[in-house]
PDB file of C-alpha atoms and ligand atoms in Angstrom:
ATOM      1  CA  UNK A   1     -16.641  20.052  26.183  1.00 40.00           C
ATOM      2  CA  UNK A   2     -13.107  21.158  25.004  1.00 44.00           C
ATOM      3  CA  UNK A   3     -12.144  19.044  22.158  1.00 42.00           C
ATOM      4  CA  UNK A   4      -8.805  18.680  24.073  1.00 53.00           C
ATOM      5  CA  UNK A   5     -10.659  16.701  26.965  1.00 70.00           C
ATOM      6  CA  UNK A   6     -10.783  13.517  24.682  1.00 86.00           C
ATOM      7  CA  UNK A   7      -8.985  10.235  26.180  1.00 90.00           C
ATOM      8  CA  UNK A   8      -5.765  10.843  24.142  1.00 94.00           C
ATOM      9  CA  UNK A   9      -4.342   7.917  21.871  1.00 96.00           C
ATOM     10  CA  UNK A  10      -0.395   7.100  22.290  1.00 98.00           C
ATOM     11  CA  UNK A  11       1.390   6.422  19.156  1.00 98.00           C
ATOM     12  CA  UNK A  12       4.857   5.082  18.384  1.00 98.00           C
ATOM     13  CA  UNK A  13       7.657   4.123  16.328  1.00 98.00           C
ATOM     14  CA  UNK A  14      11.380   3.534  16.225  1.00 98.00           C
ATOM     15  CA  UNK A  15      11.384   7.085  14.494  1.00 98.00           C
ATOM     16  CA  UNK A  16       9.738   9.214  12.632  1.00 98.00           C
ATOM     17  CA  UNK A  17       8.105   6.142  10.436  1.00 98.00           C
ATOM     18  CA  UNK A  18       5.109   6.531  12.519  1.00 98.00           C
ATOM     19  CA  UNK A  19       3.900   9.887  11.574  1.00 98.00           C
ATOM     20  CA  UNK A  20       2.563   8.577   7.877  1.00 98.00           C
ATOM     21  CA  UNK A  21       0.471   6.392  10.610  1.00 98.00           C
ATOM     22  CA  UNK A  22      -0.235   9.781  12.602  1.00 98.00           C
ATOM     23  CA  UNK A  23      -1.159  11.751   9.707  1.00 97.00           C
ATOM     24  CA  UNK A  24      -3.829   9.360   8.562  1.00 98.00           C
ATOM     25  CA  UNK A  25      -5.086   9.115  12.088  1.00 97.00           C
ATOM     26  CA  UNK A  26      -5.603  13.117  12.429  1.00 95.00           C
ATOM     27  CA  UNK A  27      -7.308  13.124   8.853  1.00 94.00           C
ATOM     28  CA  UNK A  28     -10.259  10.916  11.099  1.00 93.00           C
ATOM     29  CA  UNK A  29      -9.953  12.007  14.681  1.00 92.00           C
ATOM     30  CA  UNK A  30      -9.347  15.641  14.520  1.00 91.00           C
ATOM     31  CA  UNK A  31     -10.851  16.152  17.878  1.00 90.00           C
ATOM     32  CA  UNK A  32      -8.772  13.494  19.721  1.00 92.00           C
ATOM     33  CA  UNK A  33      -5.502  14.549  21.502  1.00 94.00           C
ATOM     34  CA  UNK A  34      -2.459  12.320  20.056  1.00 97.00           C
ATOM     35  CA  UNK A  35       0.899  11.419  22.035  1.00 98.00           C
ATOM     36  CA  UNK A  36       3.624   9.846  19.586  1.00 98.00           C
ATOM     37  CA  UNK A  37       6.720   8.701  20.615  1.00 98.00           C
ATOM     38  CA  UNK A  38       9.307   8.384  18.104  1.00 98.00           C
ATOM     39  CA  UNK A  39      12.325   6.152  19.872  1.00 98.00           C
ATOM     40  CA  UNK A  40      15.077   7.469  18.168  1.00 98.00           C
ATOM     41  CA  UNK A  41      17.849   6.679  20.075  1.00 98.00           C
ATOM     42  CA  UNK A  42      17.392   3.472  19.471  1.00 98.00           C
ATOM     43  CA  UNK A  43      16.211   3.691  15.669  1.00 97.00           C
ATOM     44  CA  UNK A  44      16.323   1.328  13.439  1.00 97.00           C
ATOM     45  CA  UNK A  45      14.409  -1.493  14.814  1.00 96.00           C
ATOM     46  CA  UNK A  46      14.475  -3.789  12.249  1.00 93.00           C
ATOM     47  CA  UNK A  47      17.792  -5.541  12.553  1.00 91.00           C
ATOM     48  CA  UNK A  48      17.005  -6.026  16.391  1.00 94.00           C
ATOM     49  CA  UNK A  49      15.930  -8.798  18.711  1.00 94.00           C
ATOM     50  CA  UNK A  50      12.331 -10.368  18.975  1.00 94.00           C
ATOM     51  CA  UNK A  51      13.140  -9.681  23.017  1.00 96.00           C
ATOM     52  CA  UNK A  52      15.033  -5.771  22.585  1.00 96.00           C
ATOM     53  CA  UNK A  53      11.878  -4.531  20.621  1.00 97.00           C
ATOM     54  CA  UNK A  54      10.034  -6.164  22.874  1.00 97.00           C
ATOM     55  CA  UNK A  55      11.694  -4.261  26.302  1.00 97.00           C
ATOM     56  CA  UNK A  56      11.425  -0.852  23.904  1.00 98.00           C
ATOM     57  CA  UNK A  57       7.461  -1.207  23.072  1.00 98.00           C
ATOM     58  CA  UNK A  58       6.936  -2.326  26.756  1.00 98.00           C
ATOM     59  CA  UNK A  59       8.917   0.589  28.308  1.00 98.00           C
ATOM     60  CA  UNK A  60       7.182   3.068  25.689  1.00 98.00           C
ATOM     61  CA  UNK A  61       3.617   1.939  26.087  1.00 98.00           C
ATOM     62  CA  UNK A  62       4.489   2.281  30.003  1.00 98.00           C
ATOM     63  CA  UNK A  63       5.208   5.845  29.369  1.00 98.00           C
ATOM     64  CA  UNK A  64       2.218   6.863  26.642  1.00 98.00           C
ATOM     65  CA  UNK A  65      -0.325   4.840  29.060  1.00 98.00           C
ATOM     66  CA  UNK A  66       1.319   7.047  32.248  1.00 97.00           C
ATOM     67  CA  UNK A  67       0.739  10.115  29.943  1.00 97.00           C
ATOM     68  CA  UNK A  68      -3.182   9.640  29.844  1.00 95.00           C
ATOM     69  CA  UNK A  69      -3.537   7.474  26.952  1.00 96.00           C
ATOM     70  CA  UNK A  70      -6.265   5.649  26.819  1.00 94.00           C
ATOM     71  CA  UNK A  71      -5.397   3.295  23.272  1.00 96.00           C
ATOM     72  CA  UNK A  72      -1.765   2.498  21.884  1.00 98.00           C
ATOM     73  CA  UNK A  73      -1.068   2.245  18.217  1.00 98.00           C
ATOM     74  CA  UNK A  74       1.943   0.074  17.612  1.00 98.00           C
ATOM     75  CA  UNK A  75       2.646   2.531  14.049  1.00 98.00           C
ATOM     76  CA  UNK A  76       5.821   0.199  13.114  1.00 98.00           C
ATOM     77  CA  UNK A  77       5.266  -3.106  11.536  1.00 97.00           C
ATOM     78  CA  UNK A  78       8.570  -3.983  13.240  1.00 96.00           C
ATOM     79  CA  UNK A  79       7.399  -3.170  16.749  1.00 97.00           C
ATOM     80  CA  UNK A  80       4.075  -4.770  15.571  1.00 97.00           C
ATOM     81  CA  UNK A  81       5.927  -8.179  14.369  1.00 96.00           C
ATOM     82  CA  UNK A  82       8.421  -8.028  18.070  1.00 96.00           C
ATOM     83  CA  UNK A  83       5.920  -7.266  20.419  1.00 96.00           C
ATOM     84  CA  UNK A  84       1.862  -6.772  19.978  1.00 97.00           C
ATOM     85  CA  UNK A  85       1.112 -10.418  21.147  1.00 96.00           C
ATOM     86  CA  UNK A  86       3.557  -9.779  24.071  1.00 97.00           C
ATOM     87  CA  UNK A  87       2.217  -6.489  24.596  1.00 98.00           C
ATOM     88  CA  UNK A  88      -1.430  -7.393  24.660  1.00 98.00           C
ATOM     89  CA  UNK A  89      -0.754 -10.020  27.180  1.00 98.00           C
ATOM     90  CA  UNK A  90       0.921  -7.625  29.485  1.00 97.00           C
ATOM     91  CA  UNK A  91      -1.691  -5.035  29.306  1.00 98.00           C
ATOM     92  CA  UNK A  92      -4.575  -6.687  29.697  1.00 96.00           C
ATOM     93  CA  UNK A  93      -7.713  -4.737  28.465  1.00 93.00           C
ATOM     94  CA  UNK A  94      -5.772  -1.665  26.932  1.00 95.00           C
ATOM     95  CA  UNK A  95      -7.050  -1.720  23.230  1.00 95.00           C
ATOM     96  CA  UNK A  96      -3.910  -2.184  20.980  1.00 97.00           C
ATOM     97  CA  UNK A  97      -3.631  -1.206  17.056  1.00 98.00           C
ATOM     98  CA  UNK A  98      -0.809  -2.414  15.260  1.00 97.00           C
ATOM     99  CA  UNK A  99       0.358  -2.704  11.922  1.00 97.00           C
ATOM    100  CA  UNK A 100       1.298  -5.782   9.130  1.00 92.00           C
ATOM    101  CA  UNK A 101       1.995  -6.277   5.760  1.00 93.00           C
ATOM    102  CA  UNK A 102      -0.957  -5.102   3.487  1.00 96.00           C
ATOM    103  CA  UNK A 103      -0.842  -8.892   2.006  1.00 97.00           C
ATOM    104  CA  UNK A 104      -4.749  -9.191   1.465  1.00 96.00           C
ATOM    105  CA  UNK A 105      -5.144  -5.933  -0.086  1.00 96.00           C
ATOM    106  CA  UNK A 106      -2.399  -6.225  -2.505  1.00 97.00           C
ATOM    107  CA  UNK A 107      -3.137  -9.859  -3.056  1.00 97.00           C
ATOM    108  CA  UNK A 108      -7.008  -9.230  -4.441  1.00 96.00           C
ATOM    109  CA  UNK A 109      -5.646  -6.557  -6.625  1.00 96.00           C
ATOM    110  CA  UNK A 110      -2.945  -7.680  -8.400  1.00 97.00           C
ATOM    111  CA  UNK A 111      -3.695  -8.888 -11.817  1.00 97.00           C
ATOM    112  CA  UNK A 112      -0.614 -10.519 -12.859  1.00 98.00           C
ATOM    113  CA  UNK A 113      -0.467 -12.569  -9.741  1.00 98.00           C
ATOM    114  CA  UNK A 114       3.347 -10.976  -8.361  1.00 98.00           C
ATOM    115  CA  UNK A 115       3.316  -8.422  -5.545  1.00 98.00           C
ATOM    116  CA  UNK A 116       6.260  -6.384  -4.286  1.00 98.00           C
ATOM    117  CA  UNK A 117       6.850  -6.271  -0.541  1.00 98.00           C
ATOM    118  CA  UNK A 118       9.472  -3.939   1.123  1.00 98.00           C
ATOM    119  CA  UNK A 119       9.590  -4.302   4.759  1.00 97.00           C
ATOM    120  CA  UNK A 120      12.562  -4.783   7.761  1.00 95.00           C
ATOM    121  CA  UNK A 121      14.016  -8.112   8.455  1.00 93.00           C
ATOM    122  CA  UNK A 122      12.384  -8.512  11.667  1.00 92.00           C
ATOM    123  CA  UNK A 123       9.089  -7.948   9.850  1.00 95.00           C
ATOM    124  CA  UNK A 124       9.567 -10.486   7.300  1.00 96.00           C
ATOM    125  CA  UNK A 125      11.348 -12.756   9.978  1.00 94.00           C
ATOM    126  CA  UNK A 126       8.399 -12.509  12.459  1.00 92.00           C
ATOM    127  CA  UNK A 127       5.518 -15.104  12.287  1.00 93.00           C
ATOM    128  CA  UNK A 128       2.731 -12.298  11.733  1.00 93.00           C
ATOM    129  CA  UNK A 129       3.931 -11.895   8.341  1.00 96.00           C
ATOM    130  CA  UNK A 130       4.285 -15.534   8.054  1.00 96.00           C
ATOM    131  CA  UNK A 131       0.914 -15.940   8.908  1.00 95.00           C
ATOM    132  CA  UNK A 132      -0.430 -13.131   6.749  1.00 96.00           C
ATOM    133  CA  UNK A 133       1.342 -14.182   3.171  1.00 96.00           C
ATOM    134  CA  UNK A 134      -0.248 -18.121   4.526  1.00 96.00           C
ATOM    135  CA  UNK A 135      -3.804 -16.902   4.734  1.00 96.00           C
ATOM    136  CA  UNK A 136      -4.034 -14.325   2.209  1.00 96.00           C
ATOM    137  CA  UNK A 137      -1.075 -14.957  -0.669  1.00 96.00           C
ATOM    138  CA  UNK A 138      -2.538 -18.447  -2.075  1.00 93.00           C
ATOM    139  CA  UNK A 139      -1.712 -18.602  -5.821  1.00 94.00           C
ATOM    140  CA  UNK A 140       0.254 -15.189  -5.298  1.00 97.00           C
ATOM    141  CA  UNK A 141       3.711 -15.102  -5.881  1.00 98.00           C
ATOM    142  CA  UNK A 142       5.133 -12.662  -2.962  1.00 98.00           C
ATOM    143  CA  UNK A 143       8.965 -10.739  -4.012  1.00 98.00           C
ATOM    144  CA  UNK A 144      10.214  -9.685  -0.922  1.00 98.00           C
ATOM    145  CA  UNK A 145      12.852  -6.804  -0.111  1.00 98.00           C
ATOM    146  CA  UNK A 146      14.626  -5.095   2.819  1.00 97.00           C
ATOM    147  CA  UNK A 147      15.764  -1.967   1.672  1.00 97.00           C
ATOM    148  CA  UNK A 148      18.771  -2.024   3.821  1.00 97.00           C
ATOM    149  CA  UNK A 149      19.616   1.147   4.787  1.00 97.00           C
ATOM    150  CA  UNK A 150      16.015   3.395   3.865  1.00 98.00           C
ATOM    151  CA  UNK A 151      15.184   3.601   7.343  1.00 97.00           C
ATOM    152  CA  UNK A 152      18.322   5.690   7.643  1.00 97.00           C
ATOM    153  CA  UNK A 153      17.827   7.567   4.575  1.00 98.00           C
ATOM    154  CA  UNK A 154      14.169   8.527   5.629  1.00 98.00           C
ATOM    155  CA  UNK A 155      15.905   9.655   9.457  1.00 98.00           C
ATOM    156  CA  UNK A 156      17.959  12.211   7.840  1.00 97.00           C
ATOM    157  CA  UNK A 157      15.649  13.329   5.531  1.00 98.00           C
ATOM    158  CA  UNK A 158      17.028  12.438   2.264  1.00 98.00           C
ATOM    159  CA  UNK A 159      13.633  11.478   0.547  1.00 98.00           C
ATOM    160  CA  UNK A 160      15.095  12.402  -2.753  1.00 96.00           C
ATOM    161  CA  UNK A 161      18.601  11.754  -2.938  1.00 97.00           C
ATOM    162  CA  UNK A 162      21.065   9.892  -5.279  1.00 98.00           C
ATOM    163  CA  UNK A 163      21.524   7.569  -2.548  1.00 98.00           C
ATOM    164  CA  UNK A 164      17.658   7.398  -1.517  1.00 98.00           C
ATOM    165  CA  UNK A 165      17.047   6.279  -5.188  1.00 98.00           C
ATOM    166  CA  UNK A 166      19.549   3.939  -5.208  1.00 98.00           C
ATOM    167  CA  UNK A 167      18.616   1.610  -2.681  1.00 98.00           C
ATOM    168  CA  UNK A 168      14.722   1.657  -4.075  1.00 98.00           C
ATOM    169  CA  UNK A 169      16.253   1.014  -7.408  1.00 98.00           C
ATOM    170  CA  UNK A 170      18.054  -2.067  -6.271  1.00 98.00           C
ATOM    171  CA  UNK A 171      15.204  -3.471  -4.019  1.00 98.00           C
ATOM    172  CA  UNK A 172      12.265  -2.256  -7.392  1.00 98.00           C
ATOM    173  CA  UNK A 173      13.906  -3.290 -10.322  1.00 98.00           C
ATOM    174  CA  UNK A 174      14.673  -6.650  -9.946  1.00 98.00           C
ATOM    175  CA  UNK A 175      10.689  -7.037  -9.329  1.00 98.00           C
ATOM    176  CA  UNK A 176       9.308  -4.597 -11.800  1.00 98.00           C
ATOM    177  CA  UNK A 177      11.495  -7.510 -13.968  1.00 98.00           C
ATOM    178  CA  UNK A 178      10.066 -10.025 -12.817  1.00 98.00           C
ATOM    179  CA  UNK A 179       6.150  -8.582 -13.662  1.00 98.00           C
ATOM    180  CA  UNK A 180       4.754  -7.204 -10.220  1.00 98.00           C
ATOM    181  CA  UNK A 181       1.539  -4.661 -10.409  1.00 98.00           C
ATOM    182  CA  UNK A 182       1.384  -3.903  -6.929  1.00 98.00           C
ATOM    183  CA  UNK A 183       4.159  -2.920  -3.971  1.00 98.00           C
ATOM    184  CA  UNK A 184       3.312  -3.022  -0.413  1.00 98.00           C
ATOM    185  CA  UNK A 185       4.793  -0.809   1.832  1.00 98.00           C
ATOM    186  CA  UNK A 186       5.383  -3.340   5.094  1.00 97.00           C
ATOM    187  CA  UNK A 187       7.447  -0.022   7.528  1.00 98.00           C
ATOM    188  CA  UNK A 188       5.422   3.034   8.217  1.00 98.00           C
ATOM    189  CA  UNK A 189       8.634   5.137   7.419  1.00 98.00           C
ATOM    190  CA  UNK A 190       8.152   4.415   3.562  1.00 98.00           C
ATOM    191  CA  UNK A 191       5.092   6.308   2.583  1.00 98.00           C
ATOM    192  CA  UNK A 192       7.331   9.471   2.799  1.00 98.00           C
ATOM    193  CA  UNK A 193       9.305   8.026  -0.042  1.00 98.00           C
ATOM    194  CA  UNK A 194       6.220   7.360  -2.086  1.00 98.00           C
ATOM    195  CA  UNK A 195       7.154  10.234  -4.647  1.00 97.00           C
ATOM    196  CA  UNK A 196      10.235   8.766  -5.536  1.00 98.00           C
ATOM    197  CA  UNK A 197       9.020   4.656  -5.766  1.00 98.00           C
ATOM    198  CA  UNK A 198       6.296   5.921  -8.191  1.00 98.00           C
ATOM    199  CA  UNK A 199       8.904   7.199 -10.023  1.00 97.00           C
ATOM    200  CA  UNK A 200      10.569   4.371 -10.074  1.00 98.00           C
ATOM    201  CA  UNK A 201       7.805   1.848 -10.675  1.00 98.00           C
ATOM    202  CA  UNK A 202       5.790   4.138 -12.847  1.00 97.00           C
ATOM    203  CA  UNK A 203       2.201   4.541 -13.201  1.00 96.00           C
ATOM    204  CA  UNK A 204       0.979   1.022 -14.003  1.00 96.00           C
ATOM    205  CA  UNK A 205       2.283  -0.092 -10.244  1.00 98.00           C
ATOM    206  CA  UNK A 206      -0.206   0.464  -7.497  1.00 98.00           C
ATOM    207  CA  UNK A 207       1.366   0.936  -4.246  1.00 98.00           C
ATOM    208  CA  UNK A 208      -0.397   0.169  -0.935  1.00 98.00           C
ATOM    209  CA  UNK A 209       0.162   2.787   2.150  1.00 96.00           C
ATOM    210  CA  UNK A 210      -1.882   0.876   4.989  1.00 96.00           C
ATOM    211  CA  UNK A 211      -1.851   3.792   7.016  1.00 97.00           C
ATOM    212  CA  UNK A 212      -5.377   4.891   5.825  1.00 97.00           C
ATOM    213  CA  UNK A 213      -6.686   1.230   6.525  1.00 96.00           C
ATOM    214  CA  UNK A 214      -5.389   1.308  10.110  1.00 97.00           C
ATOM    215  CA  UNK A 215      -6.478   4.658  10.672  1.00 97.00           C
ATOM    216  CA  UNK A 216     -10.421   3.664  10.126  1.00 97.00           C
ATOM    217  CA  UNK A 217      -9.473   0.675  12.463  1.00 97.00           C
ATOM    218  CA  UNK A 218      -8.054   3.004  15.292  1.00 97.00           C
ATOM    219  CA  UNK A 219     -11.108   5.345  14.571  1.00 94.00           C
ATOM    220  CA  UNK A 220     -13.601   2.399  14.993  1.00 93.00           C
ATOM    221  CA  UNK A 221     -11.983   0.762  17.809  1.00 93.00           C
ATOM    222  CA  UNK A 222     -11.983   4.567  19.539  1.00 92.00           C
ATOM    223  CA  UNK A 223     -15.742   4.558  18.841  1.00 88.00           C
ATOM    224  CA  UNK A 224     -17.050   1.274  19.853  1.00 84.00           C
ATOM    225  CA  UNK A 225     -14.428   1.578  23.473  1.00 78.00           C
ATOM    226  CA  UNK A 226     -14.799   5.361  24.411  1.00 70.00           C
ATOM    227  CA  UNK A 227     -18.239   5.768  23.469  1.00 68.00           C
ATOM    228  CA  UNK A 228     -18.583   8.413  25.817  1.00 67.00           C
ATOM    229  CA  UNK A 229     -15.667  10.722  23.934  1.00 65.00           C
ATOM    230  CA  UNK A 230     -17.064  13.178  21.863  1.00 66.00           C
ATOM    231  CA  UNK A 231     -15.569  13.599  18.665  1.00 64.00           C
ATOM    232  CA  UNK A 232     -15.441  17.449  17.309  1.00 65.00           C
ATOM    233  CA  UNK A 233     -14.086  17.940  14.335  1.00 64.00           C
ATOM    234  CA  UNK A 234     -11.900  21.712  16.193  1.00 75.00           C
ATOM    235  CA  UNK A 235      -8.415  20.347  15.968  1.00 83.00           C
ATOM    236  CA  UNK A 236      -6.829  18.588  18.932  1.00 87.00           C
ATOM    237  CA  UNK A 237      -2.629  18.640  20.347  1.00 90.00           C
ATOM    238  CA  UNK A 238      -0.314  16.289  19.619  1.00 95.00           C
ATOM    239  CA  UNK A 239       1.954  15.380  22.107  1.00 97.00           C
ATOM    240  CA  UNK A 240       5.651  14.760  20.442  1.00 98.00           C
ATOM    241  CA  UNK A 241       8.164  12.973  22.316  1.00 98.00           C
ATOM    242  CA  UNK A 242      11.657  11.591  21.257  1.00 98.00           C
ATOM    243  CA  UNK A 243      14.052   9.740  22.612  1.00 98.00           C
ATOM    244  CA  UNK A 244      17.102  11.447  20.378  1.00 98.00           C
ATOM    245  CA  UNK A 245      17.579  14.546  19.298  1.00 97.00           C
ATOM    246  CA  UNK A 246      14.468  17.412  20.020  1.00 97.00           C
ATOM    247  CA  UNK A 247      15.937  19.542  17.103  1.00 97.00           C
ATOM    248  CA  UNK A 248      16.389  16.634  14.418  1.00 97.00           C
ATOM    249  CA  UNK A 249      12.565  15.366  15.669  1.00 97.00           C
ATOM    250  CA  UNK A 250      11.326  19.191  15.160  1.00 97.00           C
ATOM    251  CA  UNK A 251      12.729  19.662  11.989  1.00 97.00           C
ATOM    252  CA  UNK A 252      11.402  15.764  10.321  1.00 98.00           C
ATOM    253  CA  UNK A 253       8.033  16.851  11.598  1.00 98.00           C
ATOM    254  CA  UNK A 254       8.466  20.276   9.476  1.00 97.00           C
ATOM    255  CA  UNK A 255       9.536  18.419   6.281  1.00 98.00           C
ATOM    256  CA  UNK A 256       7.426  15.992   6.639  1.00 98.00           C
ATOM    257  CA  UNK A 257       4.016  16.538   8.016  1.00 97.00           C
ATOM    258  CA  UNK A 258       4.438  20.498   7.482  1.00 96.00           C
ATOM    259  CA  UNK A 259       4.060  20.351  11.065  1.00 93.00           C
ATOM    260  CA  UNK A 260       5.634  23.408  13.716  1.00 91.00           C
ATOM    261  CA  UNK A 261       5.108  21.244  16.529  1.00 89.00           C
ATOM    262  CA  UNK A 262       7.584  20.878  19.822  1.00 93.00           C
ATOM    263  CA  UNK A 263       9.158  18.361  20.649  1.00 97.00           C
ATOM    264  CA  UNK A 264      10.119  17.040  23.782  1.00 98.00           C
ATOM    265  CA  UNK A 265      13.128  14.955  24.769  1.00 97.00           C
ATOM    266  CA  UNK A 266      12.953  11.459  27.193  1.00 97.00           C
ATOM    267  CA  UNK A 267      16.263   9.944  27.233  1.00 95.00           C
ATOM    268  CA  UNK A 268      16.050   6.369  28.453  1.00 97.00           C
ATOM    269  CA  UNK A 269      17.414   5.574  31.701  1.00 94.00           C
ATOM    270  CA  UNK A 270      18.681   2.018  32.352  1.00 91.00           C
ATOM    271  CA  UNK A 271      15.669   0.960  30.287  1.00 90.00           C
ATOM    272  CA  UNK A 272      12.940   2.982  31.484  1.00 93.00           C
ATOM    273  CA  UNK A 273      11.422   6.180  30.500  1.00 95.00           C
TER     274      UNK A 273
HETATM  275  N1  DGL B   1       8.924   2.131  10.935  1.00 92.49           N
HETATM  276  C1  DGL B   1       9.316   0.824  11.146  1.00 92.49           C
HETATM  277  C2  DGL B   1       8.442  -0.250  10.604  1.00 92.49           C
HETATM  278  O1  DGL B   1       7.316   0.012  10.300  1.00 92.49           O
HETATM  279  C3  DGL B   1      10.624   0.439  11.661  1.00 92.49           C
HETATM  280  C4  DGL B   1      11.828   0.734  10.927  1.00 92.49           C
HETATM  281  C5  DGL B   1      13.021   0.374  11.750  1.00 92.49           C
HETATM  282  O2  DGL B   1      13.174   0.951  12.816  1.00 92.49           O
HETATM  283  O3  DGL B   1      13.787  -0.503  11.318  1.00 92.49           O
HETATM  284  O4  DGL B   1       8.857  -1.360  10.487  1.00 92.49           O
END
């Protein structure tokens, strides 16, 4: 059977932030066909409504289920925080991954007991994280950030710049100050600016990219619900779709996954896709 004959997995984000989820998810499922979705147009997410977020992922899943999918990763711990309750409940018994603060991991490393977390203000607002730093952050204290303005950065593709720098300087140094060991990346755009944090932090600061971690969770949950699929290791398509600008999409996917891939455009109309 033609690797390309796998039940497909949907993927999205408010940008490009979801390919560090994508990347980790092809590294493990090489032989199943990916759709992402990249909502661009309406990028960033993080200063927005509970209920907005919540129309986007609903409109978006509508879309990636319509295209064949037969599993949705929610690769935005925005999205995640908005909608994956809401979006569960609406899709009843389509299998849902979604993302949220690396808490537990970064709270049974850390040695001097002070962890680092970036993430949106919708993330940190939402009661997932709540209930994440309440079950696994006893006795840790928990420095939190929200980079305003990174998201941005990251869309235009200035991983490097003067500007980049300056907002992880502002959000990192404070906390390097105050003693923290570990940082945990809480938005699926940061990993791309991984180079420059370690820079920053230097190499006694572990930082956590959970994209790895939900990647084995998307490739279990594949397993144990498609059983049928066969998994080859011959490289499958992805599927890229965004709701902005084809040419900006094409050339983030370049610079950052090293990826030639098209990309095709789905403008929203009066809230659907
Ligand atoms: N990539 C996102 C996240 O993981 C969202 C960033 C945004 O749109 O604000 O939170």
């Amino acid at each position: 059977m033609p690797a390309d004959r796998n039940i497909p997995v949907g993927v999205f984000d408010s940008g490009v932030g979801g390919l560090s989820v994508l990347r980790a998810i092809r590294v493990r499922l090489p032989g199943v066909p990916l759709i992402y979705l990249g909502d661009q147009a309406n990028v960033p997410y993080g200063p927005r409504s509970q209920q907005e977020v919540q129309g986007f992922s609903e409109s978006i899943t509508r879309f990636l289920l319509a295209q064949g999918a037969g599993m949705i990763v929610v690769a935005c711990n925005t999205a995640s925080a908005a909608s994956l309750k809401y979006l569960r409940n609406k899709f009843a018994g389509i299998p849902f991954v979604g993302m949220e603060p690396a808490v537990k991991p970064a709270a049974e490393l850390t040695r001097s007991g002070l962890v680092g977390v970036l993430a949106t203000p919708a993330t940190f607002q939402g009661a997932l994280y709540a209930s994440v730093v309440e079950r696994f952050a006893q006795g840790v204290t928990i420095l939190q950030d929200t980079c305003p303005g990174l998201v941005h950065q990251i869309e235009t593709g200035e991983l490097e710049s003067l500007a980049t720098r300056d907002i992880l300087e502002k959000a990192l140094l404070p906390m390097l100050a105050r003693g923290i060991d570990t940082v945990v990346l809480g938005c699926t755009h940061y990993p791309f600016v991984i180079p420059l944090i370690s820079k920053i932090v230097g190499p006694n600061v572990r930082v956590i990219d959970p994209a790895p971690a939900v990647a084995r969770q998307v490739e279990n949950l594949y397993a144990s619900l498609l059983p049928e699929q066969r998994l080859e290791s011959k490289t499958a398509s992805v599927n890229y779709y965004t709701t902005g600008s084809s040419e900006l999409m094409q050339s983030l996917l370049k610079q950052l996954l090293g990826d030639q891939g098209e990309v095709m455009e789905l403008p929203w109309n009066h809230g659907e896709l």
